[in-house]
Amino acid sequence: MRARRRLPRPALRVTAGLGAGLALSGCAVTAPADARPVAPPRAGHGPDATISDAPTAGTYSGSGSYETPGGRQRIDVTVILADGVVTDVRVDPAATNTTSLRFQERFASAVVEAVVGRTLDEVAVDRLAGSSSTGAGFMAALEQAVRDARA
């Protein structure tokens, strides 16, 4: 009689994971019978709205906040738009933590090159100038500025 060869544990996990994934791929989510239709959002509003639904020309300001190991920080942003394109951006560091303030200052120096000349849909700032958290605050401030301009 021939001895059965055992698969190494990682191979078993991969095989089991693939089997579970294939089994679940046929599942579907259906709405409950009592679900009510949702009214379509107004232009420029709702979950599918983008910040490019903003007015095409003007100067807009906003503040964004984000979490850091040193606590919640704030950043202020002013953006100038012309024909849907960012023509200038100014970041005013507003951090209360000295380390975060240093990162915001470095971010402010680098963000102009990353943003100016792009449409709002193209602006997606994440990690920049060694700052991994400031981009989230910047994007929140930019979205607030454009949202307030629409109001």
JSON list of C-alpha atoms in Angstrom, two decimals:
[
{"chain": "A", "resi": 1, "resn": "MET", "atom": "CA", "xyz": [0.00, 0.00, 0.00]},
{"chain": "A", "resi": 2, "resn": "ARG", "atom": "CA", "xyz": [1.23, 3.42, -0.93]},
{"chain": "A", "resi": 3, "resn": "ALA", "atom": "CA", "xyz": [1.79, 6.08, 1.77]},
{"chain": "A", "resi": 4, "resn": "ARG", "atom": "CA", "xyz": [-0.28, 9.24, 1.47]},
{"chain": "A", "resi": 5, "resn": "ARG", "atom": "CA", "xyz": [1.70, 12.40, 1.12]},
{"chain": "A", "resi": 6, "resn": "ARG", "atom": "CA", "xyz": [0.59, 15.21, 3.42]},
{"chain": "A", "resi": 7, "resn": "LEU", "atom": "CA", "xyz": [0.49, 18.77, 2.15]},
{"chain": "A", "resi": 8, "resn": "PRO", "atom": "CA", "xyz": [2.40, 21.37, 4.17]},
{"chain": "A", "resi": 9, "resn": "ARG", "atom": "CA", "xyz": [0.16, 23.58, 6.39]},
{"chain": "A", "resi": 10, "resn": "PRO", "atom": "CA", "xyz": [0.45, 26.75, 4.22]},
{"chain": "A", "resi": 11, "resn": "ALA", "atom": "CA", "xyz": [-0.68, 24.77, 1.19]},
{"chain": "A", "resi": 12, "resn": "LEU", "atom": "CA", "xyz": [-3.67, 23.46, 3.16]},
{"chain": "A", "resi": 13, "resn": "ARG", "atom": "CA", "xyz": [-4.65, 27.00, 4.17]},
{"chain": "A", "resi": 14, "resn": "VAL", "atom": "CA", "xyz": [-4.45, 28.26, 0.58]},
{"chain": "A", "resi": 15, "resn": "THR", "atom": "CA", "xyz": [-6.44, 25.29, -0.69]},
{"chain": "A", "resi": 16, "resn": "ALA", "atom": "CA", "xyz": [-9.08, 25.74, 2.02]},
{"chain": "A", "resi": 17, "resn": "GLY", "atom": "CA", "xyz": [-9.25, 29.50, 1.35]},
{"chain": "A", "resi": 18, "resn": "LEU", "atom": "CA", "xyz": [-9.72, 28.98, -2.38]},
{"chain": "A", "resi": 19, "resn": "GLY", "atom": "CA", "xyz": [-12.45, 26.43, -1.75]},
{"chain": "A", "resi": 20, "resn": "ALA", "atom": "CA", "xyz": [-14.30, 28.77, 0.61]},
{"chain": "A", "resi": 21, "resn": "GLY", "atom": "CA", "xyz": [-13.93, 31.66, -1.84]},
{"chain": "A", "resi": 22, "resn": "LEU", "atom": "CA", "xyz": [-15.33, 29.62, -4.71]},
{"chain": "A", "resi": 23, "resn": "ALA", "atom": "CA", "xyz": [-18.22, 28.40, -2.58]},
{"chain": "A", "resi": 24, "resn": "LEU", "atom": "CA", "xyz": [-19.13, 31.95, -1.54]},
{"chain": "A", "resi": 25, "resn": "SER", "atom": "CA", "xyz": [-18.77, 33.45, -5.01]},
{"chain": "A", "resi": 26, "resn": "GLY", "atom": "CA", "xyz": [-22.25, 32.20, -5.92]},
{"chain": "A", "resi": 27, "resn": "CYS", "atom": "CA", "xyz": [-23.87, 34.07, -3.02]},
{"chain": "A", "resi": 28, "resn": "ALA", "atom": "CA", "xyz": [-25.93, 37.17, -3.74]},
{"chain": "A", "resi": 29, "resn": "VAL", "atom": "CA", "xyz": [-27.31, 39.92, -1.56]},
{"chain": "A", "resi": 30, "resn": "THR", "atom": "CA", "xyz": [-30.92, 40.86, -2.08]},
{"chain": "A", "resi": 31, "resn": "ALA", "atom": "CA", "xyz": [-32.88, 43.76, -0.69]},
{"chain": "A", "resi": 32, "resn": "PRO", "atom": "CA", "xyz": [-35.48, 43.00, 1.98]},
{"chain": "A", "resi": 33, "resn": "ALA", "atom": "CA", "xyz": [-39.09, 42.81, 0.80]},
{"chain": "A", "resi": 34, "resn": "ASP", "atom": "CA", "xyz": [-40.00, 45.96, 2.77]},
{"chain": "A", "resi": 35, "resn": "ALA", "atom": "CA", "xyz": [-37.13, 48.07, 1.38]},
{"chain": "A", "resi": 36, "resn": "ARG", "atom": "CA", "xyz": [-38.14, 51.48, 0.13]},
{"chain": "A", "resi": 37, "resn": "PRO", "atom": "CA", "xyz": [-36.55, 53.08, -2.94]},
{"chain": "A", "resi": 38, "resn": "VAL", "atom": "CA", "xyz": [-34.19, 55.93, -2.18]},
{"chain": "A", "resi": 39, "resn": "ALA", "atom": "CA", "xyz": [-34.70, 59.26, -3.89]},
{"chain": "A", "resi": 40, "resn": "PRO", "atom": "CA", "xyz": [-31.87, 60.05, -6.31]},
{"chain": "A", "resi": 41, "resn": "PRO", "atom": "CA", "xyz": [-29.40, 62.59, -4.92]},
{"chain": "A", "resi": 42, "resn": "ARG", "atom": "CA", "xyz": [-29.36, 66.14, -6.19]},
{"chain": "A", "resi": 43, "resn": "ALA", "atom": "CA", "xyz": [-26.55, 66.98, -8.57]},
{"chain": "A", "resi": 44, "resn": "GLY", "atom": "CA", "xyz": [-23.34, 67.38, -6.63]},
{"chain": "A", "resi": 45, "resn": "HIS", "atom": "CA", "xyz": [-24.69, 65.68, -3.52]},
{"chain": "A", "resi": 46, "resn": "GLY", "atom": "CA", "xyz": [-24.89, 62.14, -2.20]},
{"chain": "A", "resi": 47, "resn": "PRO", "atom": "CA", "xyz": [-22.45, 59.25, -2.11]},
{"chain": "A", "resi": 48, "resn": "ASP", "atom": "CA", "xyz": [-21.63, 59.37, -5.83]},
{"chain": "A", "resi": 49, "resn": "ALA", "atom": "CA", "xyz": [-20.90, 63.10, -5.87]},
{"chain": "A", "resi": 50, "resn": "THR", "atom": "CA", "xyz": [-17.35, 64.17, -6.52]},
{"chain": "A", "resi": 51, "resn": "ILE", "atom": "CA", "xyz": [-15.66, 67.35, -5.47]},
{"chain": "A", "resi": 52, "resn": "SER", "atom": "CA", "xyz": [-15.47, 68.30, -9.16]},
{"chain": "A", "resi": 53, "resn": "ASP", "atom": "CA", "xyz": [-19.21, 69.14, -9.01]},
{"chain": "A", "resi": 54, "resn": "ALA", "atom": "CA", "xyz": [-18.07, 72.44, -7.48]},
{"chain": "A", "resi": 55, "resn": "PRO", "atom": "CA", "xyz": [-18.22, 75.86, -9.09]},
{"chain": "A", "resi": 56, "resn": "THR", "atom": "CA", "xyz": [-15.57, 76.22, -11.77]},
{"chain": "A", "resi": 57, "resn": "ALA", "atom": "CA", "xyz": [-13.98, 79.51, -10.78]},
{"chain": "A", "resi": 58, "resn": "GLY", "atom": "CA", "xyz": [-13.19, 81.15, -7.47]},
{"chain": "A", "resi": 59, "resn": "THR", "atom": "CA", "xyz": [-11.23, 81.00, -4.25]},
{"chain": "A", "resi": 60, "resn": "TYR", "atom": "CA", "xyz": [-12.39, 78.50, -1.62]},
{"chain": "A", "resi": 61, "resn": "SER", "atom": "CA", "xyz": [-11.15, 77.69, 1.88]},
{"chain": "A", "resi": 62, "resn": "GLY", "atom": "CA", "xyz": [-11.72, 74.82, 4.25]},
{"chain": "A", "resi": 63, "resn": "SER", "atom": "CA", "xyz": [-10.33, 73.04, 7.28]},
{"chain": "A", "resi": 64, "resn": "GLY", "atom": "CA", "xyz": [-9.70, 69.34, 7.63]},
{"chain": "A", "resi": 65, "resn": "SER", "atom": "CA", "xyz": [-8.77, 67.21, 10.59]},
{"chain": "A", "resi": 66, "resn": "TYR", "atom": "CA", "xyz": [-6.99, 63.90, 10.88]},
{"chain": "A", "resi": 67, "resn": "GLU", "atom": "CA", "xyz": [-5.60, 61.56, 13.52]},
{"chain": "A", "resi": 68, "resn": "THR", "atom": "CA", "xyz": [-1.92, 61.29, 14.38]},
{"chain": "A", "resi": 69, "resn": "PRO", "atom": "CA", "xyz": [-0.04, 59.48, 17.14]},
{"chain": "A", "resi": 70, "resn": "GLY", "atom": "CA", "xyz": [0.13, 62.92, 18.81]},
{"chain": "A", "resi": 71, "resn": "GLY", "atom": "CA", "xyz": [-3.66, 63.39, 18.70]},
{"chain": "A", "resi": 72, "resn": "ARG", "atom": "CA", "xyz": [-6.20, 64.97, 16.37]},
{"chain": "A", "resi": 73, "resn": "GLN", "atom": "CA", "xyz": [-4.72, 67.71, 14.16]},
{"chain": "A", "resi": 74, "resn": "ARG", "atom": "CA", "xyz": [-6.20, 70.36, 11.87]},
{"chain": "A", "resi": 75, "resn": "ILE", "atom": "CA", "xyz": [-4.99, 71.81, 8.58]},
{"chain": "A", "resi": 76, "resn": "ASP", "atom": "CA", "xyz": [-6.37, 74.81, 6.67]},
{"chain": "A", "resi": 77, "resn": "VAL", "atom": "CA", "xyz": [-6.46, 74.89, 2.87]},
{"chain": "A", "resi": 78, "resn": "THR", "atom": "CA", "xyz": [-7.25, 77.62, 0.34]},
{"chain": "A", "resi": 79, "resn": "VAL", "atom": "CA", "xyz": [-7.64, 76.62, -3.30]},
{"chain": "A", "resi": 80, "resn": "ILE", "atom": "CA", "xyz": [-8.15, 78.78, -6.40]},
{"chain": "A", "resi": 81, "resn": "LEU", "atom": "CA", "xyz": [-10.04, 77.21, -9.30]},
{"chain": "A", "resi": 82, "resn": "ALA", "atom": "CA", "xyz": [-10.35, 78.37, -12.91]},
{"chain": "A", "resi": 83, "resn": "ASP", "atom": "CA", "xyz": [-12.28, 76.32, -15.47]},
{"chain": "A", "resi": 84, "resn": "GLY", "atom": "CA", "xyz": [-12.33, 73.34, -13.08]},
{"chain": "A", "resi": 85, "resn": "VAL", "atom": "CA", "xyz": [-8.53, 73.33, -12.71]},
{"chain": "A", "resi": 86, "resn": "VAL", "atom": "CA", "xyz": [-6.57, 74.13, -9.56]},
{"chain": "A", "resi": 87, "resn": "THR", "atom": "CA", "xyz": [-4.50, 77.22, -10.36]},
{"chain": "A", "resi": 88, "resn": "ASP", "atom": "CA", "xyz": [-3.14, 77.78, -6.85]},
{"chain": "A", "resi": 89, "resn": "VAL", "atom": "CA", "xyz": [-3.29, 76.18, -3.43]},
{"chain": "A", "resi": 90, "resn": "ARG", "atom": "CA", "xyz": [-2.17, 77.38, -0.02]},
{"chain": "A", "resi": 91, "resn": "VAL", "atom": "CA", "xyz": [-1.85, 75.22, 3.06]},
{"chain": "A", "resi": 92, "resn": "ASP", "atom": "CA", "xyz": [-1.80, 76.91, 6.46]},
{"chain": "A", "resi": 93, "resn": "PRO", "atom": "CA", "xyz": [-0.42, 74.53, 9.08]},
{"chain": "A", "resi": 94, "resn": "ALA", "atom": "CA", "xyz": [-2.64, 74.54, 12.17]},
{"chain": "A", "resi": 95, "resn": "ALA", "atom": "CA", "xyz": [-1.30, 71.55, 14.12]},
{"chain": "A", "resi": 96, "resn": "THR", "atom": "CA", "xyz": [-1.07, 71.77, 17.88]},
{"chain": "A", "resi": 97, "resn": "ASN", "atom": "CA", "xyz": [1.64, 69.11, 18.15]},
{"chain": "A", "resi": 98, "resn": "THR", "atom": "CA", "xyz": [5.18, 70.23, 17.23]},
{"chain": "A", "resi": 99, "resn": "THR", "atom": "CA", "xyz": [5.95, 67.05, 15.28]},
{"chain": "A", "resi": 100, "resn": "SER", "atom": "CA", "xyz": [2.69, 67.33, 13.32]},
{"chain": "A", "resi": 101, "resn": "LEU", "atom": "CA", "xyz": [3.38, 71.02, 12.70]},
{"chain": "A", "resi": 102, "resn": "ARG", "atom": "CA", "xyz": [6.77, 70.14, 11.18]},
{"chain": "A", "resi": 103, "resn": "PHE", "atom": "CA", "xyz": [5.14, 67.53, 8.92]},
{"chain": "A", "resi": 104, "resn": "GLN", "atom": "CA", "xyz": [2.44, 70.03, 7.86]},
{"chain": "A", "resi": 105, "resn": "GLU", "atom": "CA", "xyz": [5.08, 72.61, 6.97]},
{"chain": "A", "resi": 106, "resn": "ARG", "atom": "CA", "xyz": [6.94, 70.08, 4.80]},
{"chain": "A", "resi": 107, "resn": "PHE", "atom": "CA", "xyz": [3.63, 68.99, 3.26]},
{"chain": "A", "resi": 108, "resn": "ALA", "atom": "CA", "xyz": [2.70, 72.63, 2.50]},
{"chain": "A", "resi": 109, "resn": "SER", "atom": "CA", "xyz": [5.96, 73.09, 0.59]},
{"chain": "A", "resi": 110, "resn": "ALA", "atom": "CA", "xyz": [5.39, 69.98, -1.54]},
{"chain": "A", "resi": 111, "resn": "VAL", "atom": "CA", "xyz": [1.64, 70.05, -2.19]},
{"chain": "A", "resi": 112, "resn": "VAL", "atom": "CA", "xyz": [1.66, 72.94, -4.68]},
{"chain": "A", "resi": 113, "resn": "GLU", "atom": "CA", "xyz": [3.61, 70.89, -7.21]},
{"chain": "A", "resi": 114, "resn": "ALA", "atom": "CA", "xyz": [1.35, 67.87, -6.66]},
{"chain": "A", "resi": 115, "resn": "VAL", "atom": "CA", "xyz": [-1.95, 69.76, -7.07]},
{"chain": "A", "resi": 116, "resn": "VAL", "atom": "CA", "xyz": [-1.63, 72.87, -9.25]},
{"chain": "A", "resi": 117, "resn": "GLY", "atom": "CA", "xyz": [-2.59, 72.27, -12.88]},
{"chain": "A", "resi": 118, "resn": "ARG", "atom": "CA", "xyz": [-4.88, 69.32, -12.10]},
{"chain": "A", "resi": 119, "resn": "THR", "atom": "CA", "xyz": [-8.65, 69.09, -12.17]},
{"chain": "A", "resi": 120, "resn": "LEU", "atom": "CA", "xyz": [-10.34, 68.41, -8.84]},
{"chain": "A", "resi": 121, "resn": "ASP", "atom": "CA", "xyz": [-11.03, 64.82, -9.92]},
{"chain": "A", "resi": 122, "resn": "GLU", "atom": "CA", "xyz": [-7.30, 64.32, -10.45]},
{"chain": "A", "resi": 123, "resn": "VAL", "atom": "CA", "xyz": [-6.36, 65.66, -7.01]},
{"chain": "A", "resi": 124, "resn": "ALA", "atom": "CA", "xyz": [-5.67, 62.72, -4.70]},
{"chain": "A", "resi": 125, "resn": "VAL", "atom": "CA", "xyz": [-3.03, 63.51, -2.12]},
{"chain": "A", "resi": 126, "resn": "ASP", "atom": "CA", "xyz": [-1.99, 60.76, 0.26]},
{"chain": "A", "resi": 127, "resn": "ARG", "atom": "CA", "xyz": [1.59, 60.46, 1.48]},
{"chain": "A", "resi": 128, "resn": "LEU", "atom": "CA", "xyz": [3.66, 63.50, 0.56]},
{"chain": "A", "resi": 129, "resn": "ALA", "atom": "CA", "xyz": [6.99, 64.91, 1.79]},
{"chain": "A", "resi": 130, "resn": "GLY", "atom": "CA", "xyz": [7.29, 62.16, 4.39]},
{"chain": "A", "resi": 131, "resn": "SER", "atom": "CA", "xyz": [3.92, 62.93, 5.90]},
{"chain": "A", "resi": 132, "resn": "SER", "atom": "CA", "xyz": [1.62, 59.93, 5.94]},
{"chain": "A", "resi": 133, "resn": "SER", "atom": "CA", "xyz": [-1.36, 61.52, 7.73]},
{"chain": "A", "resi": 134, "resn": "THR", "atom": "CA", "xyz": [-1.51, 65.12, 6.54]},
{"chain": "A", "resi": 135, "resn": "GLY", "atom": "CA", "xyz": [-2.87, 64.13, 3.11]},
{"chain": "A", "resi": 136, "resn": "ALA", "atom": "CA", "xyz": [-6.11, 62.90, 4.71]},
{"chain": "A", "resi": 137, "resn": "GLY", "atom": "CA", "xyz": [-6.56, 66.25, 6.43]},
{"chain": "A", "resi": 138, "resn": "PHE", "atom": "CA", "xyz": [-5.74, 68.09, 3.20]},
{"chain": "A", "resi": 139, "resn": "MET", "atom": "CA", "xyz": [-8.33, 66.11, 1.22]},
{"chain": "A", "resi": 140, "resn": "ALA", "atom": "CA", "xyz": [-10.96, 66.69, 3.94]},
{"chain": "A", "resi": 141, "resn": "ALA", "atom": "CA", "xyz": [-10.21, 70.44, 3.90]},
{"chain": "A", "resi": 142, "resn": "LEU", "atom": "CA", "xyz": [-10.38, 70.56, 0.10]},
{"chain": "A", "resi": 143, "resn": "GLU", "atom": "CA", "xyz": [-13.71, 68.73, 0.08]},
{"chain": "A", "resi": 144, "resn": "GLN", "atom": "CA", "xyz": [-15.08, 71.11, 2.75]},
{"chain": "A", "resi": 145, "resn": "ALA", "atom": "CA", "xyz": [-13.94, 74.17, 0.79]},
{"chain": "A", "resi": 146, "resn": "VAL", "atom": "CA", "xyz": [-15.62, 73.02, -2.40]},
{"chain": "A", "resi": 147, "resn": "ARG", "atom": "CA", "xyz": [-18.76, 71.80, -0.59]},
{"chain": "A", "resi": 148, "resn": "ASP", "atom": "CA", "xyz": [-19.16, 75.14, 1.19]},
{"chain": "A", "resi": 149, "resn": "ALA", "atom": "CA", "xyz": [-18.75, 76.96, -2.13]},
{"chain": "A", "resi": 150, "resn": "ARG", "atom": "CA", "xyz": [-21.68, 74.99, -3.57]},
{"chain": "A", "resi": 151, "resn": "ALA", "atom": "CA", "xyz": [-23.96, 75.80, -0.65]}
]
